[in-house]
Coordinates of C-alpha atoms in Angstrom, one line a residue:
M1 CA 31.0 216.7 -69.7
K2 CA 29.5 219.7 -67.9
R3 CA 31.2 218.7 -64.7
R4 CA 34.5 218.4 -66.6
D5 CA 34.1 221.9 -68.1
I6 CA 33.3 223.4 -64.7
L7 CA 36.5 221.8 -63.2
R8 CA 38.6 223.1 -66.1
G9 CA 37.3 226.6 -65.6
S10 CA 37.8 226.4 -61.8
A11 CA 41.3 225.0 -62.3
A12 CA 42.2 228.0 -64.5
L13 CA 40.8 230.4 -61.9
A14 CA 42.7 228.7 -59.1
A15 CA 45.9 228.8 -61.1
T16 CA 45.7 232.5 -61.9
A17 CA 44.3 233.9 -58.7
G18 CA 44.9 231.3 -55.9
L19 CA 42.9 231.1 -52.7
S20 CA 43.3 234.2 -50.6
A21 CA 45.3 233.7 -47.4
P22 CA 45.7 235.8 -44.3
A23 CA 49.1 237.4 -44.3
V24 CA 50.1 235.7 -41.1
S25 CA 50.1 232.3 -42.8
Q26 CA 52.9 233.5 -45.1
G27 CA 55.3 233.2 -42.1
V28 CA 54.5 229.5 -41.4
A29 CA 56.7 226.8 -43.0
A30 CA 54.9 225.1 -45.8
N31 CA 55.2 221.7 -44.2
R32 CA 53.7 223.1 -40.9
L33 CA 50.6 224.6 -42.5
L34 CA 47.6 222.5 -43.4
R35 CA 44.7 223.8 -45.5
F36 CA 41.5 221.8 -45.1
A37 CA 38.1 222.0 -46.8
P38 CA 35.5 220.8 -44.3
Q39 CA 32.2 219.2 -45.2
S40 CA 30.4 222.5 -44.6
N41 CA 30.4 225.8 -42.8
P42 CA 29.8 225.2 -39.1
G43 CA 26.5 226.6 -38.0
S44 CA 27.6 226.4 -34.4
L45 CA 30.9 225.9 -32.6
D46 CA 29.3 224.4 -29.5
P47 CA 29.7 220.6 -29.6
V48 CA 27.1 220.2 -26.8
W49 CA 24.4 222.4 -28.4
T50 CA 24.7 220.7 -31.8
T51 CA 25.5 217.1 -32.9
A52 CA 26.8 218.3 -36.3
Y53 CA 29.9 216.4 -37.2
V54 CA 31.6 219.5 -38.6
T55 CA 31.4 221.0 -35.1
R56 CA 32.6 217.7 -33.6
N57 CA 35.7 217.8 -35.8
H58 CA 36.3 221.4 -34.7
A59 CA 35.9 220.3 -31.1
F60 CA 38.6 217.6 -31.3
L61 CA 41.1 220.3 -32.4
V62 CA 40.2 222.8 -29.6
Y63 CA 39.2 220.5 -26.7
D64 CA 40.5 217.4 -25.0
T65 CA 38.6 214.5 -23.4
L66 CA 39.1 212.5 -20.2
Y67 CA 39.3 209.2 -22.1
G68 CA 39.7 208.2 -25.7
S69 CA 38.5 205.2 -27.8
D70 CA 40.6 203.5 -30.4
A71 CA 39.3 202.0 -33.7
D72 CA 38.2 198.8 -31.8
L73 CA 36.4 201.0 -29.2
A74 CA 39.0 200.0 -26.5
V75 CA 39.1 202.7 -23.9
S76 CA 42.3 204.4 -22.6
P77 CA 43.0 207.5 -20.5
Q78 CA 43.6 210.8 -22.2
M79 CA 43.4 213.8 -19.9
A80 CA 42.8 211.3 -17.1
A81 CA 45.8 209.6 -15.4
G82 CA 43.4 206.8 -14.5
H83 CA 40.6 205.9 -12.1
V84 CA 39.8 203.7 -9.1
E85 CA 36.6 202.1 -8.0
E86 CA 35.5 201.9 -4.3
D87 CA 32.5 200.7 -2.4
G88 CA 31.9 197.7 -4.7
G89 CA 31.9 199.9 -7.8
R90 CA 29.4 202.4 -6.4
T91 CA 32.1 205.1 -6.3
V92 CA 34.5 205.9 -9.1
I93 CA 37.3 208.5 -8.7
V94 CA 39.0 209.8 -11.9
T95 CA 42.3 211.6 -11.4
L96 CA 43.6 214.1 -13.9
R97 CA 47.1 214.1 -15.3
E98 CA 49.4 216.7 -13.9
G99 CA 50.3 219.9 -15.8
L100 CA 47.2 220.2 -18.0
K101 CA 46.4 223.8 -19.1
F102 CA 43.7 225.7 -20.9
H103 CA 44.6 227.9 -23.8
D104 CA 44.3 231.0 -21.6
G105 CA 47.1 229.6 -19.4
E106 CA 44.8 228.5 -16.5
P107 CA 45.3 224.9 -15.1
V108 CA 42.6 222.3 -16.0
R109 CA 41.0 221.4 -12.7
A110 CA 38.4 218.9 -11.6
Q111 CA 36.2 221.9 -10.9
D112 CA 36.2 222.5 -14.7
C113 CA 35.5 218.9 -15.5
V114 CA 32.4 218.5 -13.3
P115 CA 30.2 221.2 -15.0
S116 CA 31.6 220.0 -18.4
I117 CA 30.3 216.5 -17.6
T118 CA 26.9 217.7 -16.3
R119 CA 26.3 220.1 -19.2
W120 CA 27.1 217.4 -21.8
W121 CA 25.1 214.6 -20.2
R122 CA 21.9 216.7 -20.2
R123 CA 22.0 216.5 -24.1
D124 CA 23.8 213.3 -25.1
P125 CA 21.9 210.0 -25.1
M126 CA 24.9 208.0 -23.7
G127 CA 25.5 210.7 -21.2
Q128 CA 21.9 210.8 -20.1
A129 CA 22.1 207.1 -19.1
A130 CA 25.2 207.8 -17.1
A131 CA 23.5 210.8 -15.4
A132 CA 20.5 208.6 -14.5
A133 CA 22.9 206.1 -12.9
T134 CA 24.7 208.8 -10.9
E135 CA 23.8 210.1 -7.5
E136 CA 26.3 212.8 -7.5
V137 CA 29.5 214.0 -9.3
T138 CA 31.8 216.3 -7.5
A139 CA 35.4 217.6 -7.4
L140 CA 37.3 216.2 -4.4
D141 CA 40.2 218.6 -5.1
D142 CA 41.8 220.1 -8.2
R143 CA 42.7 216.8 -9.7
R144 CA 40.1 214.3 -8.6
I145 CA 36.5 213.8 -9.8
R146 CA 34.2 211.6 -7.8
F147 CA 31.2 209.8 -9.2
R148 CA 28.8 208.4 -6.5
L149 CA 26.6 206.0 -8.3
K150 CA 23.2 204.6 -7.4
A151 CA 24.5 201.1 -8.3
P152 CA 27.7 199.9 -10.0
Y153 CA 27.6 201.2 -13.6
P154 CA 30.2 199.4 -15.7
R155 CA 29.5 201.7 -18.7
L156 CA 30.7 204.9 -17.0
I157 CA 34.2 205.0 -18.3
S158 CA 33.3 204.0 -21.8
T159 CA 30.7 206.8 -21.7
L160 CA 33.4 209.3 -20.8
A161 CA 35.4 208.0 -23.8
K162 CA 32.5 208.3 -26.4
P163 CA 34.3 208.9 -29.7
S164 CA 31.6 210.8 -31.6
N165 CA 30.0 213.9 -30.1
G166 CA 31.7 213.0 -26.8
L167 CA 32.6 214.8 -23.6
Y168 CA 34.9 217.8 -24.2
I169 CA 36.4 219.6 -21.2
M170 CA 35.8 223.3 -21.0
P171 CA 36.7 226.0 -18.4
E172 CA 34.2 226.1 -15.5
R173 CA 33.0 229.6 -16.6
V174 CA 32.1 228.2 -20.1
A175 CA 30.8 224.8 -18.9
R176 CA 28.2 226.5 -16.7
T177 CA 26.4 227.7 -19.8
D178 CA 22.9 226.3 -20.1
P179 CA 23.2 223.3 -22.5
F180 CA 20.3 224.5 -24.5
Q181 CA 22.1 227.8 -25.1
Q182 CA 25.3 228.2 -27.3
I183 CA 28.6 229.1 -25.8
T184 CA 30.5 232.1 -27.1
D185 CA 33.9 231.5 -25.4
Y186 CA 35.8 228.8 -27.3
T187 CA 38.7 228.3 -24.8
G188 CA 39.8 224.7 -24.7
S189 CA 42.8 222.7 -23.7
G190 CA 43.3 220.7 -26.9
P191 CA 46.3 220.5 -29.2
M192 CA 45.2 223.6 -31.2
R193 CA 43.9 227.0 -30.2
F194 CA 41.0 228.5 -32.2
K195 CA 42.0 231.9 -33.6
R196 CA 38.8 233.8 -33.2
D197 CA 40.4 237.0 -34.4
E198 CA 41.0 235.4 -37.8
W199 CA 37.6 233.7 -38.1
I200 CA 35.5 234.9 -41.1
T201 CA 32.3 233.0 -41.0
G202 CA 31.6 231.2 -44.2
Q203 CA 35.2 231.7 -45.4
I204 CA 37.9 230.7 -43.1
M205 CA 38.6 229.3 -39.6
V206 CA 42.1 229.2 -38.2
Y207 CA 43.8 227.1 -35.6
E208 CA 47.2 227.6 -34.0
R209 CA 49.3 224.9 -32.3
F210 CA 49.0 225.2 -28.5
A211 CA 52.6 225.1 -27.2
D212 CA 51.6 224.0 -23.7
Y213 CA 49.6 221.0 -24.8
R214 CA 50.9 217.8 -23.3
P215 CA 50.1 214.7 -25.4
L216 CA 50.4 211.3 -23.9
A217 CA 54.0 210.0 -23.8
T218 CA 53.2 206.5 -24.9
G219 CA 50.6 204.6 -27.0
T220 CA 49.5 204.4 -30.6
P221 CA 47.2 207.0 -32.1
S222 CA 43.9 205.4 -33.1
L223 CA 40.5 207.2 -33.5
T224 CA 40.4 209.4 -30.4
A225 CA 42.9 207.4 -28.3
G226 CA 46.7 207.6 -28.0
P227 CA 49.1 210.5 -28.2
K228 CA 47.7 213.6 -29.9
V229 CA 51.0 214.8 -31.3
M230 CA 50.6 217.9 -33.5
N231 CA 53.2 218.2 -36.2
L232 CA 51.5 221.3 -37.7
D233 CA 51.8 224.9 -36.4
R234 CA 48.7 226.2 -38.2
I235 CA 45.5 224.7 -39.7
E236 CA 43.2 226.7 -41.9
W237 CA 39.7 225.5 -42.6
R238 CA 38.7 226.9 -46.0
I239 CA 35.0 226.9 -46.5
L240 CA 34.5 225.9 -50.2
P241 CA 30.8 225.0 -50.8
D242 CA 31.3 224.8 -54.6
A243 CA 32.6 221.3 -55.5
G244 CA 34.3 222.5 -58.7
T245 CA 36.3 225.1 -56.8
A246 CA 37.3 222.6 -54.1
A247 CA 38.4 220.0 -56.6
A248 CA 40.4 222.6 -58.5
A249 CA 42.1 223.8 -55.3
L250 CA 43.0 220.3 -54.3
Q251 CA 44.5 219.5 -57.7
A252 CA 46.5 222.8 -57.7
G253 CA 47.8 222.2 -54.2
E254 CA 45.9 225.2 -52.9
I255 CA 44.3 223.0 -50.2
D256 CA 45.8 219.8 -48.8
W257 CA 42.7 217.9 -47.7
W258 CA 39.1 217.9 -48.9
E259 CA 36.9 216.2 -46.4
Q260 CA 34.0 215.1 -48.6
P261 CA 34.5 215.1 -52.4
Q262 CA 31.4 214.5 -54.4
V263 CA 31.0 211.1 -56.0
D264 CA 31.0 212.4 -59.6
I265 CA 34.3 214.2 -59.0
Q266 CA 36.1 211.3 -57.4
P267 CA 37.1 209.6 -60.6
L268 CA 38.9 212.8 -61.8
L269 CA 40.7 213.0 -58.4
R270 CA 41.7 209.3 -58.6
R271 CA 43.5 209.9 -61.9
N272 CA 45.7 212.5 -60.3
R273 CA 48.9 210.8 -59.0
N274 CA 49.3 213.5 -56.4
I275 CA 46.0 212.8 -54.7
V276 CA 44.7 210.0 -52.5
V277 CA 41.0 209.1 -52.4
D278 CA 40.2 206.8 -49.6
V279 CA 37.4 205.7 -47.3
Q280 CA 37.5 208.0 -44.2
D281 CA 35.4 205.9 -41.9
P282 CA 35.4 202.1 -42.4
I283 CA 32.3 201.6 -40.2
G284 CA 30.3 203.9 -42.6
L285 CA 27.4 206.2 -42.0
V286 CA 23.6 205.9 -42.1
S287 CA 21.5 208.5 -43.9
A288 CA 18.3 209.3 -42.1
L289 CA 15.1 211.4 -42.5
R290 CA 13.8 213.1 -39.4
F291 CA 10.2 214.4 -38.8
N292 CA 9.1 217.3 -36.5
T293 CA 6.5 215.4 -34.5
L294 CA 5.2 218.5 -32.7
H295 CA 3.2 219.9 -35.6
P296 CA 0.9 218.8 -38.4
P297 CA 1.1 216.8 -40.5
F298 CA 3.8 214.8 -38.9
D299 CA 2.3 214.8 -35.4
N300 CA 0.3 211.9 -36.9
P301 CA 2.3 208.6 -36.7
A302 CA 0.2 207.1 -39.6
I303 CA 1.3 209.9 -41.9
R304 CA 4.9 209.3 -40.8
R305 CA 4.6 205.6 -41.5
A306 CA 3.1 206.4 -45.0
V307 CA 6.5 207.9 -46.0
I308 CA 8.3 204.7 -45.0
A309 CA 6.2 202.8 -47.6
A310 CA 7.4 205.2 -50.3
V311 CA 11.1 205.1 -49.4
N312 CA 13.5 203.3 -51.8
Q313 CA 16.8 203.2 -49.9
Q314 CA 18.8 202.4 -53.0
D315 CA 17.7 205.7 -54.6
V316 CA 19.1 207.6 -51.6
V317 CA 22.4 205.9 -51.3
I318 CA 23.1 206.0 -55.0
A319 CA 22.5 209.7 -55.0
I320 CA 25.0 210.0 -52.1
N321 CA 27.7 207.6 -53.2
G322 CA 27.2 206.5 -56.8
N323 CA 26.2 203.2 -58.5
D324 CA 29.0 201.0 -57.1
P325 CA 27.3 198.5 -54.7
A326 CA 30.6 198.3 -52.7
G327 CA 29.9 201.8 -51.5
Y328 CA 26.5 201.3 -50.0
T329 CA 24.1 198.9 -48.2
T330 CA 20.3 198.8 -48.4
G331 CA 17.7 196.9 -46.4
V332 CA 19.1 198.9 -43.4
G333 CA 17.3 199.4 -40.1
W334 CA 18.2 201.6 -37.2
F335 CA 21.5 199.8 -36.2
T336 CA 24.8 199.9 -38.1
P337 CA 25.0 197.1 -40.7
G338 CA 27.5 194.4 -39.9
T339 CA 27.4 195.0 -36.1
P340 CA 25.9 192.7 -33.5
L341 CA 22.6 194.5 -33.1
A342 CA 21.8 195.0 -36.8
N343 CA 18.5 193.2 -37.6
N344 CA 15.5 193.1 -40.0
A345 CA 12.7 193.8 -37.6
G346 CA 10.0 196.0 -39.1
L347 CA 11.7 196.4 -42.5
E348 CA 8.7 195.0 -44.2
A349 CA 7.2 198.5 -43.9
F350 CA 9.5 199.6 -46.7
K351 CA 7.6 199.1 -50.0
S352 CA 9.8 201.2 -52.3
S353 CA 6.5 202.3 -53.9
I354 CA 5.3 205.9 -54.3
A355 CA 1.8 204.5 -55.1
A356 CA 1.8 202.6 -51.8
G357 CA 3.0 205.7 -49.9
R358 CA 0.3 207.8 -51.6
A359 CA -2.4 205.4 -50.7
A360 CA -1.2 205.1 -47.1
L361 CA -1.1 208.9 -46.9
Q362 CA -4.7 209.3 -48.0
A363 CA -5.8 206.5 -45.6
A364 CA -4.0 208.3 -42.8
G365 CA -6.1 211.4 -43.3
Y366 CA -3.6 214.0 -44.7
R367 CA -5.5 217.3 -45.0
G368 CA -3.1 219.2 -47.2
E369 CA -1.0 220.9 -44.5
K370 CA 2.1 222.6 -45.9
V371 CA 5.3 220.6 -45.3
V372 CA 8.5 222.7 -44.8
F373 CA 11.4 220.5 -45.9
L374 CA 14.9 221.9 -45.0
G375 CA 17.2 221.2 -47.9
P376 CA 21.0 221.9 -47.3
T377 CA 22.9 223.0 -50.3
D378 CA 26.6 222.7 -49.2
I379 CA 27.0 219.3 -47.5
L380 CA 27.3 216.1 -49.6
A381 CA 25.1 213.4 -48.1
P382 CA 22.3 215.4 -46.5
K383 CA 22.0 217.4 -49.7
A384 CA 21.7 214.3 -51.9
A385 CA 19.3 212.6 -49.5
S386 CA 17.1 215.7 -49.2
E387 CA 16.8 216.1 -52.9
V388 CA 15.6 212.5 -53.3
M389 CA 13.2 212.7 -50.4
G390 CA 11.9 216.1 -51.3
D391 CA 10.9 214.6 -54.7
V392 CA 9.3 211.6 -52.9
F393 CA 7.2 214.0 -50.8
R394 CA 6.0 215.8 -53.8
Q395 CA 5.1 212.6 -55.6
M396 CA 3.2 211.3 -52.6
G397 CA 1.0 214.4 -52.6
F398 CA 2.4 216.5 -49.8
D399 CA 2.2 220.3 -50.2
T400 CA 5.9 220.5 -50.1
D401 CA 7.8 223.8 -49.4
Y402 CA 11.4 222.7 -50.1
Q403 CA 13.6 225.4 -48.6
A404 CA 17.2 225.3 -49.8
M405 CA 19.8 226.8 -47.4
D406 CA 23.3 226.2 -46.2
W407 CA 24.0 223.5 -43.6
G408 CA 24.7 226.0 -40.9
T409 CA 21.3 227.5 -41.3
V410 CA 19.7 224.0 -41.2
L411 CA 21.4 223.4 -37.9
Q412 CA 20.0 226.6 -36.5
R413 CA 16.5 226.1 -37.9
R414 CA 16.1 222.5 -36.7
S415 CA 16.3 223.7 -33.1
K416 CA 13.1 225.8 -33.5
K417 CA 9.9 224.3 -32.1
E418 CA 7.6 226.9 -33.6
P419 CA 5.1 225.7 -36.3
P420 CA 6.5 225.4 -39.8
T421 CA 4.5 228.5 -40.8
Q422 CA 6.3 230.5 -38.1
G423 CA 9.9 229.7 -39.0
G424 CA 9.9 226.1 -37.9
W425 CA 10.2 223.0 -40.0
S426 CA 8.5 219.7 -40.9
A427 CA 11.2 217.3 -42.1
L428 CA 15.0 217.2 -42.9
C429 CA 17.7 214.7 -43.8
T430 CA 21.0 214.1 -42.1
S431 CA 23.6 211.4 -41.6
F432 CA 25.0 209.6 -38.6
A433 CA 28.3 207.9 -38.1
G434 CA 28.0 204.1 -37.6
Y435 CA 29.5 204.7 -34.1
D436 CA 26.4 206.5 -33.1
F437 CA 24.1 203.7 -34.2
L438 CA 25.9 200.8 -32.5
D439 CA 23.4 200.3 -29.7
P440 CA 20.5 201.9 -27.8
L441 CA 22.9 203.5 -25.3
V442 CA 24.4 205.8 -27.9
H443 CA 21.5 206.0 -30.4
S444 CA 19.6 209.4 -30.6
Q445 CA 17.1 208.3 -33.3
V446 CA 15.4 205.5 -31.4
R447 CA 14.6 207.6 -28.3
G448 CA 11.1 208.9 -27.4
H449 CA 11.6 211.2 -24.4
G450 CA 9.8 214.3 -25.7
D451 CA 11.4 217.7 -25.1
Q452 CA 14.7 216.0 -24.1
A453 CA 14.8 214.0 -27.4
W454 CA 16.8 214.9 -30.5
F455 CA 15.4 217.5 -32.8
G456 CA 11.8 216.5 -33.8
W457 CA 11.1 215.8 -30.1
P458 CA 9.1 212.5 -30.3
N459 CA 7.2 211.3 -27.3
V460 CA 7.2 207.5 -27.5
P461 CA 7.1 205.9 -24.0
R462 CA 7.4 202.4 -25.5
L463 CA 10.9 203.2 -26.9
E464 CA 12.0 204.5 -23.5
E465 CA 10.7 201.4 -21.8
L466 CA 12.5 199.1 -24.2
R467 CA 15.8 201.1 -23.9
T468 CA 15.6 200.8 -20.1
Q469 CA 15.2 197.0 -20.5
W470 CA 18.2 196.9 -22.9
L471 CA 20.4 198.8 -20.5
A472 CA 19.6 196.2 -17.8
A473 CA 20.3 193.3 -20.1
T474 CA 23.7 191.6 -19.6
D475 CA 23.9 188.9 -22.3
L476 CA 24.1 189.4 -26.1
P477 CA 21.1 187.3 -27.1
T478 CA 18.8 189.3 -24.8
Q479 CA 20.3 192.6 -26.1
Q480 CA 19.8 191.4 -29.7
R481 CA 16.1 190.5 -29.0
L482 CA 15.5 193.9 -27.4
A483 CA 17.3 195.7 -30.2
A484 CA 14.9 194.1 -32.7
E485 CA 11.9 195.1 -30.6
I486 CA 13.3 198.7 -30.4
Q487 CA 13.7 198.8 -34.1
A488 CA 10.2 197.5 -34.8
A489 CA 8.8 200.0 -32.3
A490 CA 10.8 202.9 -33.8
L491 CA 9.5 202.0 -37.3
E492 CA 6.0 201.8 -35.9
A493 CA 6.2 205.2 -34.2
A494 CA 8.3 206.5 -37.0
P495 CA 10.0 209.6 -35.5
G496 CA 12.3 209.2 -38.5
I497 CA 13.3 206.8 -41.2
P498 CA 16.7 205.1 -42.0
L499 CA 17.5 205.8 -45.6
G500 CA 20.5 203.4 -46.1
H501 CA 24.1 202.9 -45.2
Y502 CA 27.1 204.3 -47.2
K503 CA 30.9 204.7 -47.1
Q504 CA 32.3 208.2 -46.9
F505 CA 35.3 209.0 -49.1
T506 CA 37.9 211.7 -48.4
A507 CA 40.6 213.1 -50.6
Y508 CA 44.0 214.6 -49.8
R509 CA 47.4 215.4 -51.3
R510 CA 49.8 212.4 -51.4
N511 CA 52.4 214.4 -49.4
L512 CA 50.1 214.3 -46.4
T513 CA 50.7 211.2 -44.3
G514 CA 49.5 209.9 -41.0
V515 CA 45.8 210.3 -41.8
L516 CA 43.9 208.3 -39.2
K517 CA 40.7 206.3 -40.1
G518 CA 37.4 207.1 -38.5
I519 CA 36.8 210.7 -37.5
P520 CA 38.8 213.4 -39.4
V521 CA 41.4 214.4 -36.7
F522 CA 44.5 216.4 -37.2
W523 CA 47.1 214.9 -34.8
N524 CA 49.6 212.4 -36.2
L525 CA 49.6 214.2 -39.6
R526 CA 52.8 215.0 -41.4
K527 CA 53.1 217.2 -44.5
G528 CA 56.0 216.5 -46.8

């Protein structure tokens, strides 16, 4: 009843005042203007520096990729015209399509692609494997990129086509930025140009159709593959952290698409004949807890394992997605449920018992160190998971300092390696698309390569050894066996904890058609 009252109040406010809009949008035809409420305010606009999906979604508007992947993960050229293999597969030459341009009018050259590749693959797990397999990557001329490989590497092209947090091509001057520093120049060659002059952080981000973008002439749009035909002239991202305000705006037609409506509001939206509520990503997402392994108390693996005993995955996924079992999966390990490498290895560590976790914590020698838990306030799944796990921490007996902040601040804070008492952190919750948990090649959470690892920086040589063995395996049974060993080793070392699998719903006005499944992308859309 309280939620209903909030929505009625917000609806009245929206009806009388409306969402403020820059004057320039008034000159755009209504069916060529899209207003979108993203999952959160982006804390960074650099898709290499951060793995945040809100930044990834921004990147697919502004940048383009050499290759794309469809919903079945079949690879096809995008910026590339194609590639050839020479020397028994030890040399791969990728040729760019003709006529590609950046938003500043400069041509896209192989000399731009090479530093874009090398910057990206220093940070990305899939890219790191390709980098290790490559002797040298160079520009032969303006349109040809040559990979000289140490040995044939059949995964190279699929790596360049990675659909989530993939390889985005930037101008050479931008791509030469240290990958551990954020870019400040957002020039791309994608279908939309970012209007930095209209950007008001925490309020609005604006994109304008790039007239010189050249989509593929043939093919069917699917995930990140196929023609990226933009039927919109202007896209406005409206940052609406309050769920009641976002729901009222969608119902009133003040926005066209709300990326992540809260579960308790979805029934209200479903009753509105002008709104569609649908699953955005059929493969789903996995909620996860991540520890900072550099500092006490979570530099102790036994203390990290103690938390596993206390975790009840059902509590987490119900908080995210409601009570309908069709919307979630429990008994989940580190690989996406329903995919070939999903397994049960090590799951016996989950006791779903606070008492068991408390006993394990005492046995592990916890000395009362303060735990700084970063709790986002404005992003659906990480917020819900954080609230559940923050309570678990307190019940277990951790001295928990739960620090509530917007998601953008979490993204900045999680990069800090300083002790928790000096502005660092101890634990956080986030979510990962199922595409990013398909196998050890793409997976960031079952790595153990120290300073080069995902935030939390675990040093677990056994995980790296098993990943190397998996990369060398050529048959599915061997890959499945090694994936089970990786999962067991990851739950033993416990750099993080899988918290369950869930489906993410999205909501949009019924006059918006052509919404593609998977990642929220904006090509192929038509607004009636």
